[in-house]
Coordinates of C-alpha atoms in Angstrom, one line a residue:
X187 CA -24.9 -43.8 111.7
X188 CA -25.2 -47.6 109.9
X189 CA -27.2 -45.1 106.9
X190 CA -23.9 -43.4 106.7
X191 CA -21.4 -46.3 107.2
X192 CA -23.8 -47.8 104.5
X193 CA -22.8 -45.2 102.2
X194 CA -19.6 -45.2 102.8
X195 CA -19.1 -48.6 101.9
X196 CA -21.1 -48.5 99.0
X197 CA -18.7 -45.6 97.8
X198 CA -15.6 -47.5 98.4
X199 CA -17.1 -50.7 96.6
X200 CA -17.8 -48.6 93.6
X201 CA -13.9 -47.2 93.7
X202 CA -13.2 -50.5 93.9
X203 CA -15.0 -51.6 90.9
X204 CA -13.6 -48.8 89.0
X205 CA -10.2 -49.3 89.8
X206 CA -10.5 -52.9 88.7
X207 CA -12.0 -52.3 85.8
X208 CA -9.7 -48.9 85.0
X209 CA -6.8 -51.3 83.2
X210 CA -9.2 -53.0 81.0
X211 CA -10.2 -49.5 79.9
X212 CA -7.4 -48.5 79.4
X213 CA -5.8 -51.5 77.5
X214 CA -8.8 -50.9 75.1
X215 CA -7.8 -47.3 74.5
X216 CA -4.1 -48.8 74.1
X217 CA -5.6 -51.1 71.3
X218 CA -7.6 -48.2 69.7
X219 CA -5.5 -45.7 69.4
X220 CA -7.9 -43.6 67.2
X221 CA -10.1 -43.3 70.3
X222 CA -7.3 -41.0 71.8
X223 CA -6.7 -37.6 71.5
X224 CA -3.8 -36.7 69.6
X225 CA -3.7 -33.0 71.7
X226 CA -5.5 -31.1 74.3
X227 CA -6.3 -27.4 73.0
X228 CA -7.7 -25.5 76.7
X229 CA -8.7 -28.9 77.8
X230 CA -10.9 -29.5 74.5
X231 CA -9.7 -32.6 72.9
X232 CA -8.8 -33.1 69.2
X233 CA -9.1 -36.7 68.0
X234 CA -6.7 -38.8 66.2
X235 CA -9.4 -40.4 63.8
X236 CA -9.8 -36.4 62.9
X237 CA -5.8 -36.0 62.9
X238 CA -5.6 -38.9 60.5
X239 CA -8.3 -38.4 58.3
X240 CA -7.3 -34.8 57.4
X241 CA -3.2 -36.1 57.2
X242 CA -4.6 -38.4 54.6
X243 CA -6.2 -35.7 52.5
X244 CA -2.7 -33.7 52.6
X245 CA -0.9 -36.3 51.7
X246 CA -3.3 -37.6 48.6
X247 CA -3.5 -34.1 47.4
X248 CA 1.0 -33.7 48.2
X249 CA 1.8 -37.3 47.1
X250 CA 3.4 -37.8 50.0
X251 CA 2.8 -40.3 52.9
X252 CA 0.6 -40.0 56.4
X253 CA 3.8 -40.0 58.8
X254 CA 5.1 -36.8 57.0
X255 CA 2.2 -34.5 56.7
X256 CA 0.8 -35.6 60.4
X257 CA 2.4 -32.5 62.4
X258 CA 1.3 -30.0 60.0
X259 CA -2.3 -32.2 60.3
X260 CA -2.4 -31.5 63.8
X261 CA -1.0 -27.8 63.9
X262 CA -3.9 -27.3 61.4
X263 CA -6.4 -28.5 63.4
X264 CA -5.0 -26.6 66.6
X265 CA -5.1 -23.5 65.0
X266 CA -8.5 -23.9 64.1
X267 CA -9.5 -24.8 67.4
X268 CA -8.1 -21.9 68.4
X269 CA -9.7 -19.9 66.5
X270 CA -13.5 -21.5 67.2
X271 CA -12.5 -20.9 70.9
X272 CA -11.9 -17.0 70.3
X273 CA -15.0 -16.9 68.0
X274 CA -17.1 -18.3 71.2
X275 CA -15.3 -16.4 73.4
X276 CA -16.1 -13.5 71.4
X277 CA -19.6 -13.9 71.7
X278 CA -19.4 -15.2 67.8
X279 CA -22.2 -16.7 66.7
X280 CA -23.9 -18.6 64.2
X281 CA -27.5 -19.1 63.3
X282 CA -29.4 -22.4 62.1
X283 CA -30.5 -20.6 58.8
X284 CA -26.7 -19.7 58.0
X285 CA -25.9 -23.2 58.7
X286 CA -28.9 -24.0 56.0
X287 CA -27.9 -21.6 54.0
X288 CA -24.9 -22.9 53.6
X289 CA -25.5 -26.9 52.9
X290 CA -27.8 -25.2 49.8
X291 CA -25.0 -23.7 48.3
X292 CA -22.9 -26.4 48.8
X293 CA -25.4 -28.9 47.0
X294 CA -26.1 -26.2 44.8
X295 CA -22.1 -26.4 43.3
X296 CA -23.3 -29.9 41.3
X297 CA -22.5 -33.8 41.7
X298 CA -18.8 -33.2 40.3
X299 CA -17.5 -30.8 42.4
X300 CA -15.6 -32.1 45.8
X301 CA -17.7 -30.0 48.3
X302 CA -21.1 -31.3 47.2
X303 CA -19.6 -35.0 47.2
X304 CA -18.5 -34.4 50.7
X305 CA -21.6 -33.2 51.5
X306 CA -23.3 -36.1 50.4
X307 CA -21.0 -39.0 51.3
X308 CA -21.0 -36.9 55.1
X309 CA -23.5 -37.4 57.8
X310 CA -25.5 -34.8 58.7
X311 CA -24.6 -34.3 62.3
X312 CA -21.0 -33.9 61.0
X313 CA -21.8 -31.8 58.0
X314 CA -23.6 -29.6 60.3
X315 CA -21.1 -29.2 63.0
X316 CA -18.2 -28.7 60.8
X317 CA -20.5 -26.0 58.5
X318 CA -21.1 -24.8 61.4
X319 CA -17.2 -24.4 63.1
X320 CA -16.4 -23.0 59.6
X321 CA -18.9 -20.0 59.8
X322 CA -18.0 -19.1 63.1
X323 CA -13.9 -18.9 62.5
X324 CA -14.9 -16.9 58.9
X325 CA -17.2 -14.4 60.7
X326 CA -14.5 -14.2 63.9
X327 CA -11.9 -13.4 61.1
X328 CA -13.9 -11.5 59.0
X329 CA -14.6 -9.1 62.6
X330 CA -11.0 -8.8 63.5
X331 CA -9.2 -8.4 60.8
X332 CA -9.3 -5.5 58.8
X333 CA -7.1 -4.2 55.1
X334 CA -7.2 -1.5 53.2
X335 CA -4.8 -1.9 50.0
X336 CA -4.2 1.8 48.5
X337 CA -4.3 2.6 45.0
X338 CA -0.2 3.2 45.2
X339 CA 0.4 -0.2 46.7
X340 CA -1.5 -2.1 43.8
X341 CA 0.6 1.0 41.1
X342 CA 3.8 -0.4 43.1
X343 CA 3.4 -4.2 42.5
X344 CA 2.5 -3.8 39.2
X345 CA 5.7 -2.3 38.5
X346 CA 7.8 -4.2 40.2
X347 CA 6.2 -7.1 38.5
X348 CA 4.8 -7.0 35.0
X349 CA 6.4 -9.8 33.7
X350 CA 3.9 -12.0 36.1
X351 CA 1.1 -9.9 33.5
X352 CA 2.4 -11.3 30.2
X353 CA -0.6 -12.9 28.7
X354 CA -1.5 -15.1 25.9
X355 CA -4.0 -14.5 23.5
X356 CA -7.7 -14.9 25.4
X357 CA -11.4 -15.3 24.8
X358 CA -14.4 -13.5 26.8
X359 CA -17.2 -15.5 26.3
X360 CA -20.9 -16.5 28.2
X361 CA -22.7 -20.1 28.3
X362 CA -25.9 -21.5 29.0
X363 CA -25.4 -24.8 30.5
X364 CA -28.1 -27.7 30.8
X365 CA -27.3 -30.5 32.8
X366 CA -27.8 -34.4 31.8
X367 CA -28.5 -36.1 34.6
X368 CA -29.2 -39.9 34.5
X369 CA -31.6 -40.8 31.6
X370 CA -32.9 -37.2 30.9
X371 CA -30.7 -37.1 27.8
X372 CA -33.3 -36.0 25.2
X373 CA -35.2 -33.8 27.7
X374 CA -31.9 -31.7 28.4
X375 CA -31.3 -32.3 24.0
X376 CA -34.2 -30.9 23.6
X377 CA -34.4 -27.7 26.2
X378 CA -30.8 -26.6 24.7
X379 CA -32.2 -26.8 21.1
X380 CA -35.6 -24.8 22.4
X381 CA -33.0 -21.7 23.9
X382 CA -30.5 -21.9 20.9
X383 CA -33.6 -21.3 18.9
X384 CA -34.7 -18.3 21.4
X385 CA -31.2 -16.8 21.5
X386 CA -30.4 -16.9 17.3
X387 CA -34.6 -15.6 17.1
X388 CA -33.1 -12.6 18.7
X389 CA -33.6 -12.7 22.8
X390 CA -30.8 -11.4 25.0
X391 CA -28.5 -14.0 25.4
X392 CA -27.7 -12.7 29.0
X393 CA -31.2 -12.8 30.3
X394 CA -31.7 -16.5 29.5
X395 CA -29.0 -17.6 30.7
X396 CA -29.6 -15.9 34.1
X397 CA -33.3 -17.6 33.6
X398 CA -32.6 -21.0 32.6
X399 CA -28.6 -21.7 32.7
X400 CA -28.0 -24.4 35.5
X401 CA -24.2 -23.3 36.1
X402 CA -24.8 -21.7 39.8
X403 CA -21.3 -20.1 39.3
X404 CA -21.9 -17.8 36.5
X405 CA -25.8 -18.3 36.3
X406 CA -26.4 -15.0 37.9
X407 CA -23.7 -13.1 35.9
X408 CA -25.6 -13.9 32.6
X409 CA -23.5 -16.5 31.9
X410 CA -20.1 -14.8 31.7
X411 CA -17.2 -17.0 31.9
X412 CA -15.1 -14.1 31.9
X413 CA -11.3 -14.5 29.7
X414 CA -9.4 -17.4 29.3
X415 CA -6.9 -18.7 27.1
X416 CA -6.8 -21.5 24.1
X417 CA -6.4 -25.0 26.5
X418 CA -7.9 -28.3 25.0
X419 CA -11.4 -28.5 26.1
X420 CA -14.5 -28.9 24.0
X421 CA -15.9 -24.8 25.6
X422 CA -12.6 -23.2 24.9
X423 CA -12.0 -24.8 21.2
X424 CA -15.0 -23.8 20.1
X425 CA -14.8 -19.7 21.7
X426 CA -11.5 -19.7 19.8
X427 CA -13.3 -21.0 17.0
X428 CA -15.7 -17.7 17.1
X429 CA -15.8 -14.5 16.0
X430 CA -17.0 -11.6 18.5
X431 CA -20.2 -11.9 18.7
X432 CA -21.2 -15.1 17.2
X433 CA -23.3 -18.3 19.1
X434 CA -21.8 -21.7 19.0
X435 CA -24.1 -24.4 17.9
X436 CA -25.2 -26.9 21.1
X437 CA -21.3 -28.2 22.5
X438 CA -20.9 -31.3 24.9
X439 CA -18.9 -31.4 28.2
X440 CA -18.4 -33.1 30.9
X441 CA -20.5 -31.1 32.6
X442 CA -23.7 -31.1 29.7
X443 CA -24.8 -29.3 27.1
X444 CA -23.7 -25.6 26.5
X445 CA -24.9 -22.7 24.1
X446 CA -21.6 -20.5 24.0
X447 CA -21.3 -17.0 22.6
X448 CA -17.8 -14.9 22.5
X449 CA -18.2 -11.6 23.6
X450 CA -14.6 -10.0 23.6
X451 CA -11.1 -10.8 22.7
X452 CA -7.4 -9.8 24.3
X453 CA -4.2 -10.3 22.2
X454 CA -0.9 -11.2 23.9
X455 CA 1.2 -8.9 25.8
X456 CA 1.5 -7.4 28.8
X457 CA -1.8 -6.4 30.1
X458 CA -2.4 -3.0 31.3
X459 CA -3.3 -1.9 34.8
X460 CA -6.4 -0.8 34.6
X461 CA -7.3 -4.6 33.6
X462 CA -5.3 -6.8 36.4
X463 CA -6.1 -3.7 39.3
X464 CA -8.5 -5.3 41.2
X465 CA -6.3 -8.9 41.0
X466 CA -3.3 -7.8 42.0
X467 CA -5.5 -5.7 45.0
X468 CA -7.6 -8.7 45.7
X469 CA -4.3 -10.8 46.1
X470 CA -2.4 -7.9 48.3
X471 CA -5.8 -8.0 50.1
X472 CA -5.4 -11.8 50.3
X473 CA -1.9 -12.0 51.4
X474 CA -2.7 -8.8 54.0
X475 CA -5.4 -11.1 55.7
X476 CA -2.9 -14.3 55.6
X477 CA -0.6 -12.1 57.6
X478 CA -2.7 -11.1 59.8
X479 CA -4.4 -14.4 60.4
X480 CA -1.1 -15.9 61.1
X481 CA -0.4 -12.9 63.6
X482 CA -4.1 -13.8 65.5
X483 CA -3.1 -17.3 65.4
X484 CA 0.2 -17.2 67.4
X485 CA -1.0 -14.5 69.9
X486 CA -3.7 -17.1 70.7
X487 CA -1.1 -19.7 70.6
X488 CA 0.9 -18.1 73.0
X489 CA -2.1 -17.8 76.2
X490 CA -3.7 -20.6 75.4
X491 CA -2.9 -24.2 76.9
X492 CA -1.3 -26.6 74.2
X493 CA -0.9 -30.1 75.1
X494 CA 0.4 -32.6 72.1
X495 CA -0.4 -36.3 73.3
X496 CA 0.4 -37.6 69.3
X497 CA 3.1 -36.1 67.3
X498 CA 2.8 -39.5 65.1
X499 CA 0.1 -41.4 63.5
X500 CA -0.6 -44.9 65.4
X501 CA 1.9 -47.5 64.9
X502 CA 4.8 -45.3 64.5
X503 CA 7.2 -44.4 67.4
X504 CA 5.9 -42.1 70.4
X505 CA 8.0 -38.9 71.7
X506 CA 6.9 -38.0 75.1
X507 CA 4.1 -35.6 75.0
X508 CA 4.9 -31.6 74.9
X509 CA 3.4 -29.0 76.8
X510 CA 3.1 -25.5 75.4

């Protein structure tokens, strides 16, 4: 009996030490408001740091401010909370080596692209758990949702819209790019003078570039760039500069050294079907799965248990929360 009176005591002296300490807790939250969650998606919380960090993306890449962009922030996040939920719930899953996988290809896109920045400037742990949410939402949608665009559909748009297909004069052309990379200047000089020599000696221009280009992008394609039009940059000058056929001498970029060589031409006008089919089905195809997505979105939405605790960044006025 004193063992469980004991006990009992102990218990209350705990609550008691709790409860004195709960307003200190929570004036600290008060004074961190980044330490809050800005909703509850099915219980699962969704920070404001994360709420604010991506509202500060949109609105760099909008030019608009934070307190404009912050709901659609948080709706964003939402639905792809949602949609992680489903995947699990699914029995979606994704494997260590995918997530591996994946962090090589990302690294593999070079120092200037945004990706591989963030996936250097990004710790691990984070890198890996967002990789990771990422895969599972693209294999949930890839499972569930399912188009088939028809010939007649992509003959129907086309129609109704050839003026969109008006094109300027363009250029098909292939590189070989060599990267300089800190102080390796006349070791990347030199290796794009060796395969200039290899491709005017006769090799296939194709093959080397597959062998030795260090554009991940096109690398495997043999170096095709596929058609683009006259714009001021040192790659498309000097295609327009070609004839059909013909190898550049060594060109500068931003992005190295490059050995170009044109291998088609397109006058202006409206292009025919046969060449903008599979874009115009790729886009119906993309705008089919948008739909769809949206649709998968909203029926999730409507059984799942949406509570918004932040529908504005800290510091500016507070509506009482919403329950959905």
């Amino acid at each position: 009996m004193a063992k469980g009176a004991n006990a009992v005591v102990i218990g209350l002296g705990a609550v008691a030490c709790f409860a004195a300490l709960l307003p200190q807790r929570l004036a600290g939250e008060e004074r961190n408001p980044a330490a809050q969650p800005a909703a509850l998606v099915n219980g699962k919380p969704i920070p404001v740091a994360q709420v604010q960090e991506l509202a500060e993306e949109i609105a760099k890449s909008a030019g608009t401010t934070v307190e404009q962009v912050w709901k659609d922030a948080l709706e964003q996040l939402i639905s792809a909370e949602l949609l992680v939920q489903e995947a699990k719930a699914t029995g979606t899953s994704v494997t260590e080596a995918e997530v591996e996988q994946e962090i090589r290809d990302l690294a593999a896109l070079g120092s200037g692209h945004p990706l591989a920045e963030w996936l250097r400037t990004t710790p691990a742990a984070r890198v890996r758990d967002e990789i990771r949410r990422s895969l599972l939402v693209e294999k949930l949608l890839t499972q569930s949702i399912r188009v088939n665009i028809e010939r007649k559909q992509v003959e129907e748009y086309y129609e109704q819209h050839k003026e969109r297909f008006q094109r300027p004069p363009m250029v098909r052309a292939s590189h070989i790019l060599i990267k300089i990379q800190g102080d390796n200047r006349a070791a990347a000089e030199q290796r794009a003078k060796e395969l200039l020599a290899r491709v005017k000696g006769g090799e296939d221009f194709a093959s080397l570039a597959r062998q030795f280009s260090e554009d991940p992008l096109t690398k495997e394609k043999g170096g095709d760039l596929g058609f683009f039009p006259q714009h001021p940059t040192p790659l498309a000058q000097a295609a327009f500069h070609l004839q059909d056929g013909e190898v550049s001498e060594i060109i500068e970029s931003p992005y190295g050294l490059h050995i170009l060589k044109v291998t088609g031409r397109r006058p202006a006008g409206i292009a025919p079907l046969e060449e903008v089919f599979d874009e115009i089905r790729e886009m119906l195809e993309e705008d089919a799965r948008e739909d769809r997505e949206e649709q998968l979105i909203e029926a999730l939405r409507a059984k799942a248990k949406i509570q918004l605790l932040r529908e504005n960044p800290p510091g500016a006025p507070e509506q009482p929360p919403l329950k959905r």
